[in-house]
Coordinates of C-alpha atoms and ligand atoms in Angstrom, one line a residue:
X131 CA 33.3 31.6 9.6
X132 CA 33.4 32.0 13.6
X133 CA 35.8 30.4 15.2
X134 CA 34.3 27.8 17.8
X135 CA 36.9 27.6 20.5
X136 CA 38.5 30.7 21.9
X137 CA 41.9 29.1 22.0
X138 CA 43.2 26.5 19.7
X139 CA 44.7 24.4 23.0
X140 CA 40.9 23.7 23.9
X141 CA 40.1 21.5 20.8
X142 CA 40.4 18.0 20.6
X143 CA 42.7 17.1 17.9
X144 CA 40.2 15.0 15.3
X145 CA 40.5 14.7 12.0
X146 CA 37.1 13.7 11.1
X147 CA 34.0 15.3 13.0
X148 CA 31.1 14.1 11.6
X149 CA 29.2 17.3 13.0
X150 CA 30.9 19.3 10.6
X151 CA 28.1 18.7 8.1
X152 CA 25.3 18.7 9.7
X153 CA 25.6 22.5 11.0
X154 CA 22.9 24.3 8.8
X155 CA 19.9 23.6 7.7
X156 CA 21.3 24.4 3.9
X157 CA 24.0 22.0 4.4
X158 CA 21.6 19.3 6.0
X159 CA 19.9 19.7 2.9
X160 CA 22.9 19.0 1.1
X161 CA 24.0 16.0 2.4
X162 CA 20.7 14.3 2.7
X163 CA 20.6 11.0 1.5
X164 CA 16.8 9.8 0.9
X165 CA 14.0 12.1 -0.2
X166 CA 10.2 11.7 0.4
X167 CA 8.5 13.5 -2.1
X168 CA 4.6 13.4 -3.0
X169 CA 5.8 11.3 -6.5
X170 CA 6.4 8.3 -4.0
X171 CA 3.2 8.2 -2.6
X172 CA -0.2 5.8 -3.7
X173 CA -3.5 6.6 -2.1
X174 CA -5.5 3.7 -0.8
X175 CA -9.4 4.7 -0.9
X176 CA -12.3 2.8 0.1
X177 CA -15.3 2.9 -2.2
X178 CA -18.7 1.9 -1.0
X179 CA -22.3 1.9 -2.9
X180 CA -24.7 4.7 -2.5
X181 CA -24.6 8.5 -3.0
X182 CA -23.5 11.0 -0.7
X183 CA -21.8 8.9 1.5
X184 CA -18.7 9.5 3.9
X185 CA -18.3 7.0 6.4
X186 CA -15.4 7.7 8.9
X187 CA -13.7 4.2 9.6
X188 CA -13.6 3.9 13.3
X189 CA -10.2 2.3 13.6
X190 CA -8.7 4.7 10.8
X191 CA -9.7 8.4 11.8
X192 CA -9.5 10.2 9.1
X193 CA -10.3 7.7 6.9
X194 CA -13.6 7.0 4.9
X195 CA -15.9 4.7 2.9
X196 CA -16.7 6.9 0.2
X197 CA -19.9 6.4 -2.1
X198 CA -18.8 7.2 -5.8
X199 CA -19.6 10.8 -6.1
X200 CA -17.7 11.7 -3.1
X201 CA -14.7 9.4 -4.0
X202 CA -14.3 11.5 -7.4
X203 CA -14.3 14.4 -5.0
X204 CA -11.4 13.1 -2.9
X205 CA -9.7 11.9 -5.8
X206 CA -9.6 14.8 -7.4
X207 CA -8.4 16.9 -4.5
X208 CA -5.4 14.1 -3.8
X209 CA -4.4 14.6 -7.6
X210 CA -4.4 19.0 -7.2
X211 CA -2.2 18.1 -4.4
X212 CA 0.2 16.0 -6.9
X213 CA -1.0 12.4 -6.1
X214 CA -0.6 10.6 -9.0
X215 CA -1.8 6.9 -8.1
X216 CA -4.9 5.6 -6.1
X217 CA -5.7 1.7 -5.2
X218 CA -9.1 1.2 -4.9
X219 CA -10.6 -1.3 -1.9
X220 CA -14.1 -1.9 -2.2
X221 CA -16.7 -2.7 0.5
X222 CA -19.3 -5.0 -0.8
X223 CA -22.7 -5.7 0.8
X224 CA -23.2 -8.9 2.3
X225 CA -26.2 -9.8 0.2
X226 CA -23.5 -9.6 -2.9
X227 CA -21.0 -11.7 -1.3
X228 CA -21.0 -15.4 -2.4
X229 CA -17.9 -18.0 -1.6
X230 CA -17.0 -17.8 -5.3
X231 CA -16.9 -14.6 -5.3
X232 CA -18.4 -13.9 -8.4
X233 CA -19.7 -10.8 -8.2
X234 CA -15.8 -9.6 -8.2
X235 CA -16.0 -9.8 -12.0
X236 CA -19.4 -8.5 -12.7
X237 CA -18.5 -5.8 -15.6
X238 CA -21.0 -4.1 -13.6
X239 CA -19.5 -4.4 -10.2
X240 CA -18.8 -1.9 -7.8
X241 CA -15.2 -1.5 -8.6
X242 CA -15.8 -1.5 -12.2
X243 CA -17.8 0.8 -12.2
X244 CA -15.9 2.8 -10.3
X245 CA -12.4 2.0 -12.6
X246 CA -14.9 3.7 -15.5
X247 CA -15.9 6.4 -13.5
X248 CA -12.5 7.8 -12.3
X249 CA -11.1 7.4 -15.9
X250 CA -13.5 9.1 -17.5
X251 CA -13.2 12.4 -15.0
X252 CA -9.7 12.6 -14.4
X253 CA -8.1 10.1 -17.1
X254 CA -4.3 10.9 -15.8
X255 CA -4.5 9.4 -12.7
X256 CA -3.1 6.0 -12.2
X257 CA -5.7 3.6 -11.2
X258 CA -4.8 0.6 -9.0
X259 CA -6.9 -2.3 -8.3
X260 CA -6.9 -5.1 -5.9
X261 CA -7.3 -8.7 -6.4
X262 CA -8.3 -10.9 -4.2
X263 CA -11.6 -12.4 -2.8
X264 CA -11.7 -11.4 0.4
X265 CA -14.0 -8.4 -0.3
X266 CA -16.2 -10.7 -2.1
X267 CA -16.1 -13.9 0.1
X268 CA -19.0 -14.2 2.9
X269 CA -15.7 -16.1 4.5
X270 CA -13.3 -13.0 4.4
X271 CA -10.8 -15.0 2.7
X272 CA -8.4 -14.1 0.0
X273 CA -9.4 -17.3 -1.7
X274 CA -11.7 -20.2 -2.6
X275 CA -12.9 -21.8 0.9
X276 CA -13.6 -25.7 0.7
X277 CA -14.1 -27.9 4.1
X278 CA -12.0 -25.1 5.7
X279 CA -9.4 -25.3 3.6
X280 CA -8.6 -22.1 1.3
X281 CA -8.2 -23.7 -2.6
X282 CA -4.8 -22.3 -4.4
X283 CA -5.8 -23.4 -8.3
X284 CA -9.7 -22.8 -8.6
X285 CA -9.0 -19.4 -6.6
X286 CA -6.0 -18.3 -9.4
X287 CA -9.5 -18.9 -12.1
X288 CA -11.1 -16.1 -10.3
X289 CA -8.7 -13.7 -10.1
X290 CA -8.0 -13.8 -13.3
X291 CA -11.5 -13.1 -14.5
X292 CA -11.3 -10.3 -11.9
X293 CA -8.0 -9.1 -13.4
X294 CA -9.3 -8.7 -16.7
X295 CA -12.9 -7.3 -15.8
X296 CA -11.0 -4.6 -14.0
X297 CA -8.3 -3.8 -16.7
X298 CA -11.5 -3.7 -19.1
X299 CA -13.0 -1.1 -16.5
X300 CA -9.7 0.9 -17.4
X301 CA -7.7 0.0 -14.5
X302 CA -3.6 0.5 -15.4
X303 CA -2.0 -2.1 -12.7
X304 CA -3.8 -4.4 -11.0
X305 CA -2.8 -5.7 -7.6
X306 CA -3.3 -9.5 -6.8
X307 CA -2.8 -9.3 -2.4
X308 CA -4.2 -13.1 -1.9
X309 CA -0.6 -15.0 -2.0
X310 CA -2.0 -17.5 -4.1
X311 CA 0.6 -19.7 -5.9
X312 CA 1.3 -19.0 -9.6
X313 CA -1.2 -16.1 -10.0
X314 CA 0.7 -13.8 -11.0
X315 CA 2.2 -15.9 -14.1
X316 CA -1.8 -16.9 -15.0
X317 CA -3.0 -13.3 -14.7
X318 CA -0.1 -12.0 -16.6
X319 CA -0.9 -14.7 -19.6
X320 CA -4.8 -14.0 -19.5
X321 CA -4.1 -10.3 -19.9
X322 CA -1.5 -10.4 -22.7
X323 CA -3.7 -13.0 -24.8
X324 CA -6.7 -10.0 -24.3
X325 CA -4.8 -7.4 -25.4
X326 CA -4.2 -5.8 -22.3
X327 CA -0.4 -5.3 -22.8
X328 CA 0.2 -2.2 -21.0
X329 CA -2.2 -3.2 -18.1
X330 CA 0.7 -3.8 -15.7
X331 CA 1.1 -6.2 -12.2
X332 CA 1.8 -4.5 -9.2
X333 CA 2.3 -7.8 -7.2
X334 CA 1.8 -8.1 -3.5
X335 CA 5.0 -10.5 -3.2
X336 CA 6.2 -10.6 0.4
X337 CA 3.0 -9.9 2.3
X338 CA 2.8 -11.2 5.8
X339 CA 0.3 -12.7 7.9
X340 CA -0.1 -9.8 9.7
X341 CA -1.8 -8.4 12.5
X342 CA -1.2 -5.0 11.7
X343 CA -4.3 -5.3 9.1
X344 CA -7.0 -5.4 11.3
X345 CA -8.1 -1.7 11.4
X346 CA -8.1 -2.5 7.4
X347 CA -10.2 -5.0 7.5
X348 CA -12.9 -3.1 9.6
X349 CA -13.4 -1.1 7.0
X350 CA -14.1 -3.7 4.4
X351 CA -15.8 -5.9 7.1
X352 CA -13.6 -8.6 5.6
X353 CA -12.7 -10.3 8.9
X354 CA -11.9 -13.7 8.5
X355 CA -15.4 -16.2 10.1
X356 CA -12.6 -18.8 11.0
X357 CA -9.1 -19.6 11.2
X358 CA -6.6 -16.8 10.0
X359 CA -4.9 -16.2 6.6
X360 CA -1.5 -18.3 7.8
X361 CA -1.8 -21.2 4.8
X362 CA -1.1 -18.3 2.0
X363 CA 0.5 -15.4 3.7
X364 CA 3.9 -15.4 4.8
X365 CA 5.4 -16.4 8.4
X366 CA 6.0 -12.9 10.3
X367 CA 9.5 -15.3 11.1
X368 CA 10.9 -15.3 7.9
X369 CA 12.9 -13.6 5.4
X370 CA 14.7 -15.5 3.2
X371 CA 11.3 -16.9 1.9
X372 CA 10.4 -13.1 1.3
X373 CA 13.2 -13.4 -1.5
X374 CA 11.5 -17.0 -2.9
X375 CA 8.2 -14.9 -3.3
X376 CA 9.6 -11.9 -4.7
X377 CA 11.8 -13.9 -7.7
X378 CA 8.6 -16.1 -8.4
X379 CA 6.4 -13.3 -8.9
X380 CA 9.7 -11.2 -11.0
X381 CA 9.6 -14.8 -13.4
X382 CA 6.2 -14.5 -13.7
X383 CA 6.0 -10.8 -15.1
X384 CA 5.4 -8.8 -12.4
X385 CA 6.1 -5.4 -12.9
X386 CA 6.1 -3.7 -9.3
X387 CA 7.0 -5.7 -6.0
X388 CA 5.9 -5.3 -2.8
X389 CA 6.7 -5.6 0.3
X390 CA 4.0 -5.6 3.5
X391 CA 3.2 -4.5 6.0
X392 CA 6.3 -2.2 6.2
X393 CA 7.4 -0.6 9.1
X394 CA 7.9 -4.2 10.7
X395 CA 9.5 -5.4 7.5
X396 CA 12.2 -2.8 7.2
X397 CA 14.7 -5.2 6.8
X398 CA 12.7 -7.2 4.2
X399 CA 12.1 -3.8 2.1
X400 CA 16.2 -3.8 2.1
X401 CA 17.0 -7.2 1.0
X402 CA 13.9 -6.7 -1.8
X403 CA 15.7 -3.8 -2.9
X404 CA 19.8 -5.3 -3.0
X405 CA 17.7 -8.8 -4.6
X406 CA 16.0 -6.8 -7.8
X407 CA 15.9 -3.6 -10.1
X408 CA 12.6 -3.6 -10.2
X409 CA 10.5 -0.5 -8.3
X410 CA 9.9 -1.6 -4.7
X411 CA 6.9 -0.7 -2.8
X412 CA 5.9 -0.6 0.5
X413 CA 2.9 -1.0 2.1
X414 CA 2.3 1.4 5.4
X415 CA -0.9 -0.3 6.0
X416 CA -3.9 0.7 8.3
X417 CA -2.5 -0.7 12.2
X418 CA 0.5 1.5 11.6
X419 CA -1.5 4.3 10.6
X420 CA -3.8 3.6 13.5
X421 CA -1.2 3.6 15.7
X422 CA 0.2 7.0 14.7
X423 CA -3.3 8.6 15.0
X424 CA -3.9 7.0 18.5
X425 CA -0.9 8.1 19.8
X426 CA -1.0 11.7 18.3
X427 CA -5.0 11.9 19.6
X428 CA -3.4 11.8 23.1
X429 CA -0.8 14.4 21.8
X430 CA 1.9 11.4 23.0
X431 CA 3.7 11.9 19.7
X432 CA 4.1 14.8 17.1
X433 CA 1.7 13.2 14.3
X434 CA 3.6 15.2 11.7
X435 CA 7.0 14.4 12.3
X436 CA 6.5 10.7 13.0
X437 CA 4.2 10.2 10.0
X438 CA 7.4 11.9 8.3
X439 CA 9.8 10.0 9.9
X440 CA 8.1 7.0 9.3
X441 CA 7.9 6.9 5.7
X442 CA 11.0 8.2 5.0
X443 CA 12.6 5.3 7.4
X444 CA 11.0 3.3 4.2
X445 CA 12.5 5.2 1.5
X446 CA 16.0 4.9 3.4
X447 CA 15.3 1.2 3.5
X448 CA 14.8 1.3 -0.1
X449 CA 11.3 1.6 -1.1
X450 CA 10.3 3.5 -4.2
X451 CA 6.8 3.6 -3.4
X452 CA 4.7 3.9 -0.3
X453 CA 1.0 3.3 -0.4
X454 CA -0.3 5.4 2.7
X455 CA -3.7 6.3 4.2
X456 CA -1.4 10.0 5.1
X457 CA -0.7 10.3 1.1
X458 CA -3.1 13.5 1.4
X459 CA -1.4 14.9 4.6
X460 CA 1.8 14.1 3.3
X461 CA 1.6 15.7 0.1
X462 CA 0.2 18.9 2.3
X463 CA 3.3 18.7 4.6
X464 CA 6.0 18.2 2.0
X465 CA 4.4 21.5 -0.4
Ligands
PBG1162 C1 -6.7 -8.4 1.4 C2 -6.0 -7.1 1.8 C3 -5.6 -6.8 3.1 C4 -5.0 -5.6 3.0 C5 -4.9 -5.2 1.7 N1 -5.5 -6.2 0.9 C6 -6.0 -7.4 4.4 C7 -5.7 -8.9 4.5 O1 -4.9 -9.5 3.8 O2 -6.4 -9.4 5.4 C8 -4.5 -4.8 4.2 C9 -4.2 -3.4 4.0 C10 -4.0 -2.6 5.3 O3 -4.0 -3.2 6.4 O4 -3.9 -1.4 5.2 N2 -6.5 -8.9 0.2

């Protein structure tokens, strides 16, 4: 090895120098500490009715409202590149949309039709499903609305007939996102008393009320008519309630936890992590992939390395998962 000073009386006398290690790329390599690799990633794809349809999502380039056909396409090009788990958001037309939300456990529905559809042409994939209202609501809420007020029990009712309609579609977790109280423990009962034992719960424990979701929920059109989602999602303030969530929804049989948005909620992803032993995921959700795209459409930012950089700051923070709108671009950077 070279010697880096010509004469010994020019160095410093240090015993430790941290640069030591971090003189090659080989040895970088070595002595890296987290790893982002394309096993961590979940695809979020929106799914509309029709055929032939691609609809780019104006706050979300990049991003599309695919009709069936064209979402098997996508699929199946996300699991060549070594995707192995999708979670499906569908975008239901307002005529379809009632305050019960009903048609979110039509067996015939959009999303269980689609559950039946992906299963049957490319069975290995893992098939996530959301449950929640919103979607469904003419409201855009994540629950049952009544004089303004958004209804914890009678909502749980529904989302556990939409739990089991989708795990009857085929779906292998399904994702309840609407912070209802208790649903977890109800959906968990209702799908063990049907047989559904290997169905499993990926539960959307510490989720904020965010404003990072907006870009999101242009693409569903699921903005709320009134008020904002701050009587079940969680206070951007707080953390130690993140905890609360997460143990209730671990008693009540969840199998995956999450924690979202992410980038935000770093430090939320590392107490999640230190608190359980369960797999943590992390949700990058649409305003931070807007804001990645925005910036990089000026050429302000190198879109690669940041979208890099990002996720793996989540992976360092300790998530095991990351659903991401970049899982495609991601899993082309990292080959
Ligand atoms: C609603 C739901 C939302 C997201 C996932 N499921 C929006 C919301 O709670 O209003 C947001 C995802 C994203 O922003 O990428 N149940």
């Amino acid at each position: 090895m070279q010697k880096e000073h010509s004469t010994p009386k020019n160095s410093l006398s240090l015993l430790h120098r941290p640069r030591r290690l971090r003189r090659t790329e080989p040895l970088r390599r070595l002595i890296r500490e987290h790893q982002l690799t394309v096993n961590d990633l979940i695809y979020p794809l929106f799914v509309r009715e029709g055929e032939n349809q691609q609809e780019e999502i104006t706050s979300m380039p990049n991003c599309y409202r695919y009709s069936l056909d064209l979402l098997l396409k996508e699929i199946k090009e996300a699991f060549d590149l070594g995707i192995n788990a999708i979670a499906l958001f569908p975008m239901i037309p307002n005529s379809k949309k009632d305050d019960l939300g009903t048609e979110s456990y039509n067996p015939d529905g959009l999303v269980q039709r689609t559950v039946r559809a992906i299963k049957k042409e490319i069975p290995e994939i893992i098939v996530i499903t959301d449950v929640a209202l919103d979607p469904f609501s003419p409201y855009g809420h994540d629950g049952i609305v009544k004089n303004g007020q958004i209804l914890n029990d009678e909502t749980v009712e529904v989302l556990v007939k939409m739990a089991l309609s989708q795990a009857e579609a085929g779906a292998d977790f399904v994702a309840p996102s609407d912070m209802m109280d208790g649903r977890v423990g109800a959906i968990r009962k209702a799908l063990d008393a049907a047989g559904y034992i290997n169905v499993g719960i990926l539960a959307y424990s510490a989720k904020y009320a965010s404003a990072y979701y907006g870009p999101f929920r242009d693409a569903l059109e699921s903005t709320p008519q009134f008020g904002d989602k701050k009587t079940y999602q969680m206070d951007i303030a707080n953390a130690r309630e993140a905890i609360k969530e997460v143990e209730l929804d671990i008693m009540e049989g969840a199998d995956l936890v999450m924690v979202k948005p992410a980038l935000a909620y770093l430090d939320i992803i590392y107490r999640v992590r230190n608190f359980t032993n369960l797999p943590v995921v992390a949700y990058n959700v649409s305003g931070e992939y807007a804001m990645i795209k925005a910036a990089a459409s000026y050429g302000w930012i190198d879109e690669k390395q940041v979208i890099l950089e990002t996720l793996t700051s989540m992976k360092r923070a300790g998530a095991d998962l990351i659903l991401t709108y970049f899982a495609k671009e991601v899993a082309l950077l990292l080959q």
